[in-house]
Amino acid sequence: MKRLVGVLCICFFVFTSNAQTKEDLIEINKTWEKFYNAFEYLDYSLMAEIHSKDLIRISGSQSIVDYQTYINNYKKRFQQNKEAGISYNISLRFFERINNKATASERGVYQLIVNKGKPEEQKYYGQFHVILKKVNDKWYITMDYDSSEGNTIDEEDYLRAHALKDIDKFITE
C-alpha cells in the first residue's frame, strides 16, 4: 500500500509540475502577437525584441544563421518591401504546444500572404518548430526551424491545425 501511495504521489508531482495553464499560453501568445505585428508593420525591431541573442534559425535545407544575421536579413527585407509597397500578412496555426513554465516547444503551420487582397497576391505555407525560453517573465524565441517540406505543406495542413487563440486544446492543468 505504501508503494502504491508513493507511486501516485510521484505521478501527481510529475503531471502537475509539467502542466501548462491557460495563463502560460496567453503569455506565450504575446510573443506571437509581436511576431504578427513585425510582419504587418514591416518592423524588424519587433523581431529583434522577441528573439534571443542566442537564436539558432534554421531554414529547411537552406541555411542556419545566428541572431545578428537573422535580424539584419529582416531589417533589409522589410526596408526593401516598404520601398516597393509590398505587404505581408502572416498567420500561425498549431498542432502542438508544450511548455513547462521555463521552456516551450511549439509546432505548427504558417501561412504567409504577400500583398493580401491585391491582384498579385501570393500565399506560401510551411511547417515550423520553435523553442522559446522564459527569461525575466518574458518569452524569447531561441530556436526557429521552418520548412515547406518540399512544397508539400498547403492550406489543408494549415486549416487542420489550431488558431493562435484556440488554446483550450493545449491546456493540461
XYZ file of C-alpha atoms in Angstrom:
173
model
C 0.000 0.000 0.000
C 2.847 2.411 0.849
C 4.408 1.660 -2.516
C 1.140 2.496 -4.340
C 0.782 5.774 -2.424
C 4.399 6.627 -3.268
C 3.895 5.931 -6.962
C 0.696 8.005 -7.007
C 2.477 10.909 -5.291
C 5.301 10.797 -7.835
C 2.822 10.666 -10.742
C 0.871 13.571 -9.280
C 4.056 15.637 -8.886
C 5.287 14.873 -12.408
C 1.980 15.622 -14.092
C 1.216 18.783 -12.119
C 4.733 20.193 -12.383
C 4.612 19.869 -16.177
C 1.049 21.103 -16.581
C 0.600 24.076 -18.836
C -2.072 26.541 -17.934
C -4.144 28.957 -19.920
C -2.051 31.755 -18.411
C 1.164 30.183 -19.769
C -0.199 30.081 -23.296
C -1.622 33.596 -23.058
C 1.862 34.829 -22.102
C 3.492 32.944 -24.983
C 0.877 34.380 -27.346
C 2.156 37.891 -26.514
C 5.397 36.936 -28.255
C 3.443 35.668 -31.270
C 1.390 38.875 -31.404
C 4.626 40.889 -31.687
C 5.728 38.459 -34.414
C 2.490 39.163 -36.327
C 2.951 42.923 -35.852
C 6.529 42.774 -37.129
C 5.216 41.434 -40.446
C 2.188 43.715 -40.575
C 4.202 46.880 -39.945
C 7.425 45.636 -41.567
C 9.201 46.430 -38.297
C 12.385 44.450 -37.814
C 12.834 45.885 -34.295
C 9.867 43.798 -33.125
C 11.626 40.709 -34.474
C 14.741 41.721 -32.542
C 12.668 42.097 -29.348
C 11.197 38.598 -29.377
C 14.258 36.594 -30.382
C 17.042 35.556 -28.031
C 20.540 36.808 -28.778
C 21.449 33.076 -28.720
C 18.988 32.337 -31.536
C 19.530 29.420 -33.874
C 17.494 29.978 -37.047
C 17.170 27.075 -39.455
C 15.506 27.398 -42.813
C 14.765 23.891 -44.049
C 17.500 22.658 -46.377
C 18.766 26.198 -46.988
C 20.684 27.699 -44.099
C 21.474 28.030 -40.419
C 22.033 31.568 -39.156
C 22.582 33.365 -35.869
C 20.594 36.186 -34.270
C 22.503 39.060 -35.856
C 22.304 37.636 -39.370
C 18.603 36.813 -38.963
C 17.695 40.289 -37.696
C 19.855 42.035 -40.318
C 18.123 39.985 -43.034
C 14.709 41.156 -41.772
C 15.923 44.756 -41.493
C 16.996 44.676 -45.142
C 13.941 42.742 -46.400
C 11.380 44.862 -44.556
C 13.007 48.093 -45.770
C 13.001 46.840 -49.373
C 9.359 45.780 -49.044
C 8.334 49.158 -47.642
C 10.015 50.895 -50.561
C 8.381 48.536 -53.072
C 4.921 48.746 -51.462
C 4.877 45.031 -50.635
C 2.794 43.931 -47.666
C 2.892 40.784 -45.545
C 0.206 39.045 -43.557
C 1.409 36.056 -41.536
C -0.665 33.634 -39.516
C 0.319 30.640 -37.413
C -1.746 27.589 -36.557
C -0.593 24.950 -34.091
C -0.750 21.186 -33.816
C 1.490 21.006 -30.760
C 2.124 23.420 -27.881
C 4.121 22.145 -24.905
C 5.673 24.153 -22.081
C 6.930 23.734 -18.533
C 6.850 27.385 -17.433
C 10.503 27.937 -18.472
C 10.741 26.334 -21.920
C 8.169 25.927 -24.667
C 8.082 23.857 -27.836
C 5.568 24.975 -30.428
C 4.940 23.263 -33.752
C 2.509 24.098 -36.476
C 1.886 25.513 -39.922
C 2.251 29.101 -41.086
C 0.513 30.936 -43.887
C 2.265 33.950 -45.368
C 0.225 36.130 -47.699
C 2.135 38.648 -49.761
C 0.082 41.638 -50.989
C -3.157 40.349 -49.474
C -6.245 41.417 -51.413
C -4.273 42.693 -54.384
C -4.201 41.146 -57.887
C -0.611 39.983 -57.308
C -1.487 38.246 -54.003
C 0.610 35.149 -53.271
C 0.235 32.574 -50.487
C 3.012 30.486 -49.008
C 2.806 27.695 -46.455
C 5.328 25.931 -44.311
C 5.738 23.909 -41.180
C 7.553 25.365 -38.177
C 9.054 24.247 -34.885
C 10.021 26.936 -32.392
C 11.652 26.643 -28.968
C 11.057 29.532 -26.580
C 12.710 30.258 -23.223
C 11.251 32.395 -20.474
C 13.702 34.983 -19.140
C 12.647 37.640 -16.617
C 8.959 36.806 -17.205
C 9.226 37.266 -20.981
C 9.248 34.547 -23.653
C 12.039 34.650 -26.274
C 12.413 32.525 -29.384
C 15.701 30.627 -29.073
C 15.340 28.176 -31.968
C 13.238 28.630 -35.080
C 13.028 25.978 -37.773
C 10.732 26.109 -40.760
C 10.367 24.239 -44.000
C 7.896 23.873 -46.838
C 8.756 20.161 -46.740
C 9.477 20.219 -50.456
C 6.410 22.392 -51.139
C 4.091 19.722 -49.708
C 2.622 21.946 -46.956
C -0.602 23.563 -48.091
C -3.820 25.241 -46.997
C -5.338 21.921 -45.898
C -2.460 21.383 -43.447
C -2.866 24.938 -42.243
C -6.616 24.587 -41.643
C -6.201 21.266 -39.777
C -4.100 22.982 -37.103
C -5.464 25.215 -34.320
C -5.577 29.009 -34.330
C -3.306 31.058 -32.056
C -6.115 31.902 -29.640
C -7.563 28.377 -29.643
C -5.533 27.471 -26.577
C -8.021 25.310 -24.690
C -6.969 22.270 -26.709
C -3.441 22.562 -25.295
C -4.202 23.126 -21.599
C -3.141 20.226 -19.368
C -3.711 21.671 -15.878
